[in-house]
Tab-separated table of C-alpha atoms and ligand atoms in Angstrom:
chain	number	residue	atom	x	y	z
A	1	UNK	CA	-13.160	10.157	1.173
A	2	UNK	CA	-10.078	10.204	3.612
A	3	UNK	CA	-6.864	10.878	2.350
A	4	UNK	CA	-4.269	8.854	4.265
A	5	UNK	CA	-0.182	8.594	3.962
A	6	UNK	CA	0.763	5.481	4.262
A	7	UNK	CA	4.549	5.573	4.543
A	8	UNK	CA	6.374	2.039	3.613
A	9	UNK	CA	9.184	1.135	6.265
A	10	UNK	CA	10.896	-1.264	3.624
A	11	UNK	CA	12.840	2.442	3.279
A	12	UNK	CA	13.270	2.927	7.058
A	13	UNK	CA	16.388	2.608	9.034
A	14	UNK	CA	15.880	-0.687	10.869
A	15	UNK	CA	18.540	0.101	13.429
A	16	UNK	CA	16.087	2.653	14.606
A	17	UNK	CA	12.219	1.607	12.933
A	18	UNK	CA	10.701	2.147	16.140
A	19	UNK	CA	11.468	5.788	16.255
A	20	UNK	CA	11.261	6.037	12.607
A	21	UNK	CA	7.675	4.538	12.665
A	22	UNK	CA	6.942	6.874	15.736
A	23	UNK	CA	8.061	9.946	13.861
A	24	UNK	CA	5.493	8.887	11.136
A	25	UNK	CA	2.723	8.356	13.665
A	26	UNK	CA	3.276	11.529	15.283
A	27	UNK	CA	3.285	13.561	12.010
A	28	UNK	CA	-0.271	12.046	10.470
A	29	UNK	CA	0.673	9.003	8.754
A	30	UNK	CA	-2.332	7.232	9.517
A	31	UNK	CA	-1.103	3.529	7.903
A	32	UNK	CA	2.133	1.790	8.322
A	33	UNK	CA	3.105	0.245	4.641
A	34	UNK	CA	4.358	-3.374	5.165
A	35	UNK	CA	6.353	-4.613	2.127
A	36	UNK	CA	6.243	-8.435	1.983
A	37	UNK	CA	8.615	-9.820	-0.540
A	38	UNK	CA	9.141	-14.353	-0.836
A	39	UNK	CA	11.845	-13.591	-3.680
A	40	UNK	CA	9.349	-15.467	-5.756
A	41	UNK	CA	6.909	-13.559	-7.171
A	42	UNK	CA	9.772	-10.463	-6.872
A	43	UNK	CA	12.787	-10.944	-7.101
A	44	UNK	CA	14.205	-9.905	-3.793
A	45	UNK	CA	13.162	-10.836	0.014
A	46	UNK	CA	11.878	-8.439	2.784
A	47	UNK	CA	10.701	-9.403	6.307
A	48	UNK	CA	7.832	-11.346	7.241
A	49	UNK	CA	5.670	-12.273	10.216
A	50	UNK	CA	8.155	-11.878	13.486
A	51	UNK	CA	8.828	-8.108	12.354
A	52	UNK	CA	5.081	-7.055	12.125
A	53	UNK	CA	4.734	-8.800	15.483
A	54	UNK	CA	7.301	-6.980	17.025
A	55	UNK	CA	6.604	-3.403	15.571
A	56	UNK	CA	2.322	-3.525	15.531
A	57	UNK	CA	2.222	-2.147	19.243
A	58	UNK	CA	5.009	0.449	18.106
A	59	UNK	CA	1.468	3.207	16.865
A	60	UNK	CA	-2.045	2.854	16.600
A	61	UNK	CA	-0.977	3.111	12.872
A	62	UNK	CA	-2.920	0.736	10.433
A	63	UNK	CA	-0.648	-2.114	9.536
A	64	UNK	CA	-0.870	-2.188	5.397
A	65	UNK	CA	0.517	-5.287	4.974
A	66	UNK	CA	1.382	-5.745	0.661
A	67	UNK	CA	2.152	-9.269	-0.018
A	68	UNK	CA	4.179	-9.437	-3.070
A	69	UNK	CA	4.043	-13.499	-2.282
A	70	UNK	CA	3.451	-15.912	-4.403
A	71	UNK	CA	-0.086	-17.954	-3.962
A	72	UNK	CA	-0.683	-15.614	-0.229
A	73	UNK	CA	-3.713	-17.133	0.972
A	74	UNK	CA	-0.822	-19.458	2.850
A	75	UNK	CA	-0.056	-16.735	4.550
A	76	UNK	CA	-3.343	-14.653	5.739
A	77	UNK	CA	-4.055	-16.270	9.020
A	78	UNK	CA	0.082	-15.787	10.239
A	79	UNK	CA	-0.526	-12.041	9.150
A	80	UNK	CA	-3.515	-11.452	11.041
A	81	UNK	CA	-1.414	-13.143	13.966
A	82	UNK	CA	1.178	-11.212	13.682
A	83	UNK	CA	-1.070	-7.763	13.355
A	84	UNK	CA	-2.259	-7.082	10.327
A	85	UNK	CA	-5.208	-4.812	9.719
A	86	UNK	CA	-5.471	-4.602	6.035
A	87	UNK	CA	-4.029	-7.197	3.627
A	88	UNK	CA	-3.069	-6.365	0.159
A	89	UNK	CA	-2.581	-9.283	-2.719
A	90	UNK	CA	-1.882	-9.469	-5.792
A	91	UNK	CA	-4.223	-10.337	-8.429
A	92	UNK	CA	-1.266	-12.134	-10.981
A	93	UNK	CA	0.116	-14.263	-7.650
A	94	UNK	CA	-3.212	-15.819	-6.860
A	95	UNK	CA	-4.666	-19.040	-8.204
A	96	UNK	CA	-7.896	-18.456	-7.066
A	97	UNK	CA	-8.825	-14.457	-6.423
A	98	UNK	CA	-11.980	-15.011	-4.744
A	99	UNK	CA	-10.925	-17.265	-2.482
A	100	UNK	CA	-7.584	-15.399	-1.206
A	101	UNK	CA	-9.912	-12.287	-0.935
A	102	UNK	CA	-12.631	-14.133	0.882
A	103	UNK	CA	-10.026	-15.841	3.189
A	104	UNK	CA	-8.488	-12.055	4.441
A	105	UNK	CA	-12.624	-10.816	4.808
A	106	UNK	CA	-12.596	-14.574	6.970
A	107	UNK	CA	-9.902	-13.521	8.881
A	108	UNK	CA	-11.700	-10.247	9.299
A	109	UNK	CA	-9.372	-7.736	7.462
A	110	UNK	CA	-9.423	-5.210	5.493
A	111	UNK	CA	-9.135	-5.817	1.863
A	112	UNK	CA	-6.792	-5.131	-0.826
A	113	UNK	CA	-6.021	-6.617	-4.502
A	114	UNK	CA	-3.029	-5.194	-6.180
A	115	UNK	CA	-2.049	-4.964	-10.027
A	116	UNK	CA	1.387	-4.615	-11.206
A	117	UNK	CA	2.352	-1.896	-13.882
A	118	UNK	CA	1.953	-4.639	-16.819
A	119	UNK	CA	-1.709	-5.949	-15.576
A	120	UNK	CA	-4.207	-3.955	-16.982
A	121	UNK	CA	-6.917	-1.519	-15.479
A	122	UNK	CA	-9.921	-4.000	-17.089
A	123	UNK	CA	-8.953	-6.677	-14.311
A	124	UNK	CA	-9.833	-5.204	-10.982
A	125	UNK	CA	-13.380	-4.969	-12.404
A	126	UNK	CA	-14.739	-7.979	-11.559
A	127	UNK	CA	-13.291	-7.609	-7.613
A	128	UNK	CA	-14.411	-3.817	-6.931
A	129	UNK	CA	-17.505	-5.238	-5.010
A	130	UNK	CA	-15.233	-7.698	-2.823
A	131	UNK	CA	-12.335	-5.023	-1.797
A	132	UNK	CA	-12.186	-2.424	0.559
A	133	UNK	CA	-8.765	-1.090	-1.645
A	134	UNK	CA	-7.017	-1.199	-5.152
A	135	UNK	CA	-3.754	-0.733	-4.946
A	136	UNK	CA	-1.861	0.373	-8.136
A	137	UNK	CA	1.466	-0.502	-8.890
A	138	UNK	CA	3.719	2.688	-10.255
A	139	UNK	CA	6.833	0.803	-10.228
A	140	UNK	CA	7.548	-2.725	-10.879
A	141	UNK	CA	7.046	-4.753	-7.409
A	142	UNK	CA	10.509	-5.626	-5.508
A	143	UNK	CA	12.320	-2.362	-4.651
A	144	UNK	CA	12.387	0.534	-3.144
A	145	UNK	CA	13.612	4.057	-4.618
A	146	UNK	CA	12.238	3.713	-8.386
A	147	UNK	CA	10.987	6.184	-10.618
A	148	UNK	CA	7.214	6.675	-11.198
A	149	UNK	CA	5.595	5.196	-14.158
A	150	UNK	CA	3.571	7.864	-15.699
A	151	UNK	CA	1.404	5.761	-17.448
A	152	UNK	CA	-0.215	4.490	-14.231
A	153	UNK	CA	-2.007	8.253	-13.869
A	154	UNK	CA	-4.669	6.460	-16.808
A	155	UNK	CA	-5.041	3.505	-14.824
A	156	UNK	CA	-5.785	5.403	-12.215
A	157	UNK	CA	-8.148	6.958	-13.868
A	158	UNK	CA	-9.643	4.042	-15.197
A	159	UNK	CA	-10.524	2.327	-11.813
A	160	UNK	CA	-12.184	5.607	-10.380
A	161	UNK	CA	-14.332	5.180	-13.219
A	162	UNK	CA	-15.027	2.153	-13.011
A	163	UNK	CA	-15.789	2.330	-9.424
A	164	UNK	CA	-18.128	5.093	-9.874
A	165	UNK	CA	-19.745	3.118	-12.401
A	166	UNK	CA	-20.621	0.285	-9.997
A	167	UNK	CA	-21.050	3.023	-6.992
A	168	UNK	CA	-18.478	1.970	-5.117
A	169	UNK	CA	-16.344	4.044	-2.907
A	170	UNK	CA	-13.305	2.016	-2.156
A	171	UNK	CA	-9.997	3.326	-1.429
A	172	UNK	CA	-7.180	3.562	-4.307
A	173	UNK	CA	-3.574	3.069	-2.628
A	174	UNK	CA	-0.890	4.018	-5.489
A	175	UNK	CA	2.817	2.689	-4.524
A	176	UNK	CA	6.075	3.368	-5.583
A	177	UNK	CA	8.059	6.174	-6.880
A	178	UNK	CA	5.905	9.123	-5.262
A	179	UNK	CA	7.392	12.060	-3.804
A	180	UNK	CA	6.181	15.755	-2.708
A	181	UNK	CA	6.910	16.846	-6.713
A	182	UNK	CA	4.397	14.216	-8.295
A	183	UNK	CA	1.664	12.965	-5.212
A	184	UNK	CA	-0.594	15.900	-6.973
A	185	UNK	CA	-0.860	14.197	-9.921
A	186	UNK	CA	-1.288	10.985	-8.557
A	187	UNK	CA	-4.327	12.367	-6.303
A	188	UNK	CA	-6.290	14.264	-8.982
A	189	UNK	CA	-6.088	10.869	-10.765
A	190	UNK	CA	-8.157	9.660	-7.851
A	191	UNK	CA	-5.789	7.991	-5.386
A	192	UNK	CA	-6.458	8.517	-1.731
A	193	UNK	CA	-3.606	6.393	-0.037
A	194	UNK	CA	-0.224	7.224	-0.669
A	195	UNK	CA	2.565	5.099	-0.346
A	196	UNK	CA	6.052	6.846	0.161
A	197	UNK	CA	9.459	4.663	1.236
A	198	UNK	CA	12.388	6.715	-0.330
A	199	UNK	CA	10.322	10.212	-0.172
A	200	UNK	CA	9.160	9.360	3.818
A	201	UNK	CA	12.516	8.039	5.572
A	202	UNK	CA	15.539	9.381	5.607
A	203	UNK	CA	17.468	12.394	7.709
A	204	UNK	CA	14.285	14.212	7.386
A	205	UNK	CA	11.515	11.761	8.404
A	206	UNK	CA	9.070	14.199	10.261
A	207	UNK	CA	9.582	17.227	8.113
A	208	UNK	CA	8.821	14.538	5.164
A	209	UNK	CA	5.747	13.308	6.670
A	210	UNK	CA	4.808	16.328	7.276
A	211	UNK	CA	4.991	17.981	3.781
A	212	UNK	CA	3.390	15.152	2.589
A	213	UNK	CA	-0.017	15.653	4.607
A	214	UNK	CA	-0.228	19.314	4.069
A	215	UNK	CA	-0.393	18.435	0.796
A	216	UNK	CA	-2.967	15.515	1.470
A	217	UNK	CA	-4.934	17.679	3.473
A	218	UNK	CA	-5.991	20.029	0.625
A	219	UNK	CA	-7.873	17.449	-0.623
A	220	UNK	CA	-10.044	16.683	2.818
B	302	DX5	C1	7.842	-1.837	-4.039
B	302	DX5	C2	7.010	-1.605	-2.781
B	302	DX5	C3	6.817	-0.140	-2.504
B	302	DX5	C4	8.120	0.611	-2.247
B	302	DX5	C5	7.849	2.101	-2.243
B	302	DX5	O1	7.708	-3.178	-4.435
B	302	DX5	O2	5.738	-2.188	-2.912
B	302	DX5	O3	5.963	0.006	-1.358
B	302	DX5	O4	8.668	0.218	-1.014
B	302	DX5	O5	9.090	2.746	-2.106
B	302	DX5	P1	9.335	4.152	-2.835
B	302	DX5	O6	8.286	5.077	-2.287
B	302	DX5	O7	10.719	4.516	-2.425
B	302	DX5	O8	9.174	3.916	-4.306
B	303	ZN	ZN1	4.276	-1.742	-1.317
């Protein structure tokens, strides 16, 4: 099992997100963590397609894209376009699951299906054999700089389980609210991809990074 930072430029400074980006790259962050927002199915907007264009030749970083978007499989092809290598959606903005999942394998990406903090553990089951990631909400979807909600350690939890059940070693991504006090936790719950905005970027951006995957490395 790899365990990968993925840092989420929606906290970067965008005056300078090349360097910022850069700084993660050269530090170990392995993925880049691309937060989508419509203002639909959150309530606040982000960046879209022209930014990932412009910034996936920037690292050999994975581009994580997380659509918080509602009905996304509009969107899948224009990601790949743009440089996406993984795709994240959620499972409560989809009208059709399977179909939005099998359109990103289509478009051949990675795969992710996200849950918010109020969806519960029991409805990721049925996709474990179609994804390549589960990625956990620990804040409510929209905004950066939130606090962690403890309870998602037992969801967590839950979707290892379930996964081992079924034998299936897919990555769990966990996003928002970590930091270098709690990312413990959150990997002996059985996350291996971190997401970090607020606890990444900043006046300390390489230092950061770097904490953050000495930590991640005690689990290789
Ligand atoms: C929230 C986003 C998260 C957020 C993480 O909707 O999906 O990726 O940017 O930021 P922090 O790490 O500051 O909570
Ligand atoms: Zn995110």
């Amino acid at each position: 099992m790899d365990y990968i930072l993925a840092p989420s430029i929606l906290a970067a400074d965008f005056k300078v997100l090349g360097r910022e980006i850069q700084e993660t790259e050269k530090n170990g962050a392995r993925y880049l963590h691309y937060d989508v927002m419509d203002g639909m199915f959150v309530p606040s907007i982000s960046f879209g397609m022209p930014v990932l264009a412009s910034i996936h030749d920037a690292s050999d970083q994975v581009m994580d894209v997380h659509l918080m978007v509602q009905e996304p499989i509009r969107y899948i092809e224009d990601f790949r376009k743009a440089g996406a290598d993984l795709v994240t959606v959620h499972l409560e903005a989809c009208a059709d699951v399977d179909a939005t999942l099998g359109k990103i394998r289509e478009c051949g990406l990675k795969t992710g299906l996200s849950i918010c903090p109020e969806t519960p553990a029991e409805s990721v089951e049925p996709y474990l054999k179609d994804i390549d990631m589960i990625l956990v909400m620990s804040v409510h979807p929209g905004f950066g700089g939130q606090k962690f909600i403890p309870e998602s350690l037992d969801k967590i939890r839950k979707i290892r389980g379930m996964m081992e059940a079924q034998g299936i070693s897919a990555d769990i991504e966990v996003d928002g609210g970590i930091g270098l006090s709690n990312v413990r936790e959150v990997l002996n719950a059985g996350a291996n991809v971190i997401v970090a905005g607020s606890a990444v970027f900043g006046d300390r951006t390489a230092e950061n990074t770097r904490e953050f995957m000495e930590i991640l490395r005690e689990y290789e």
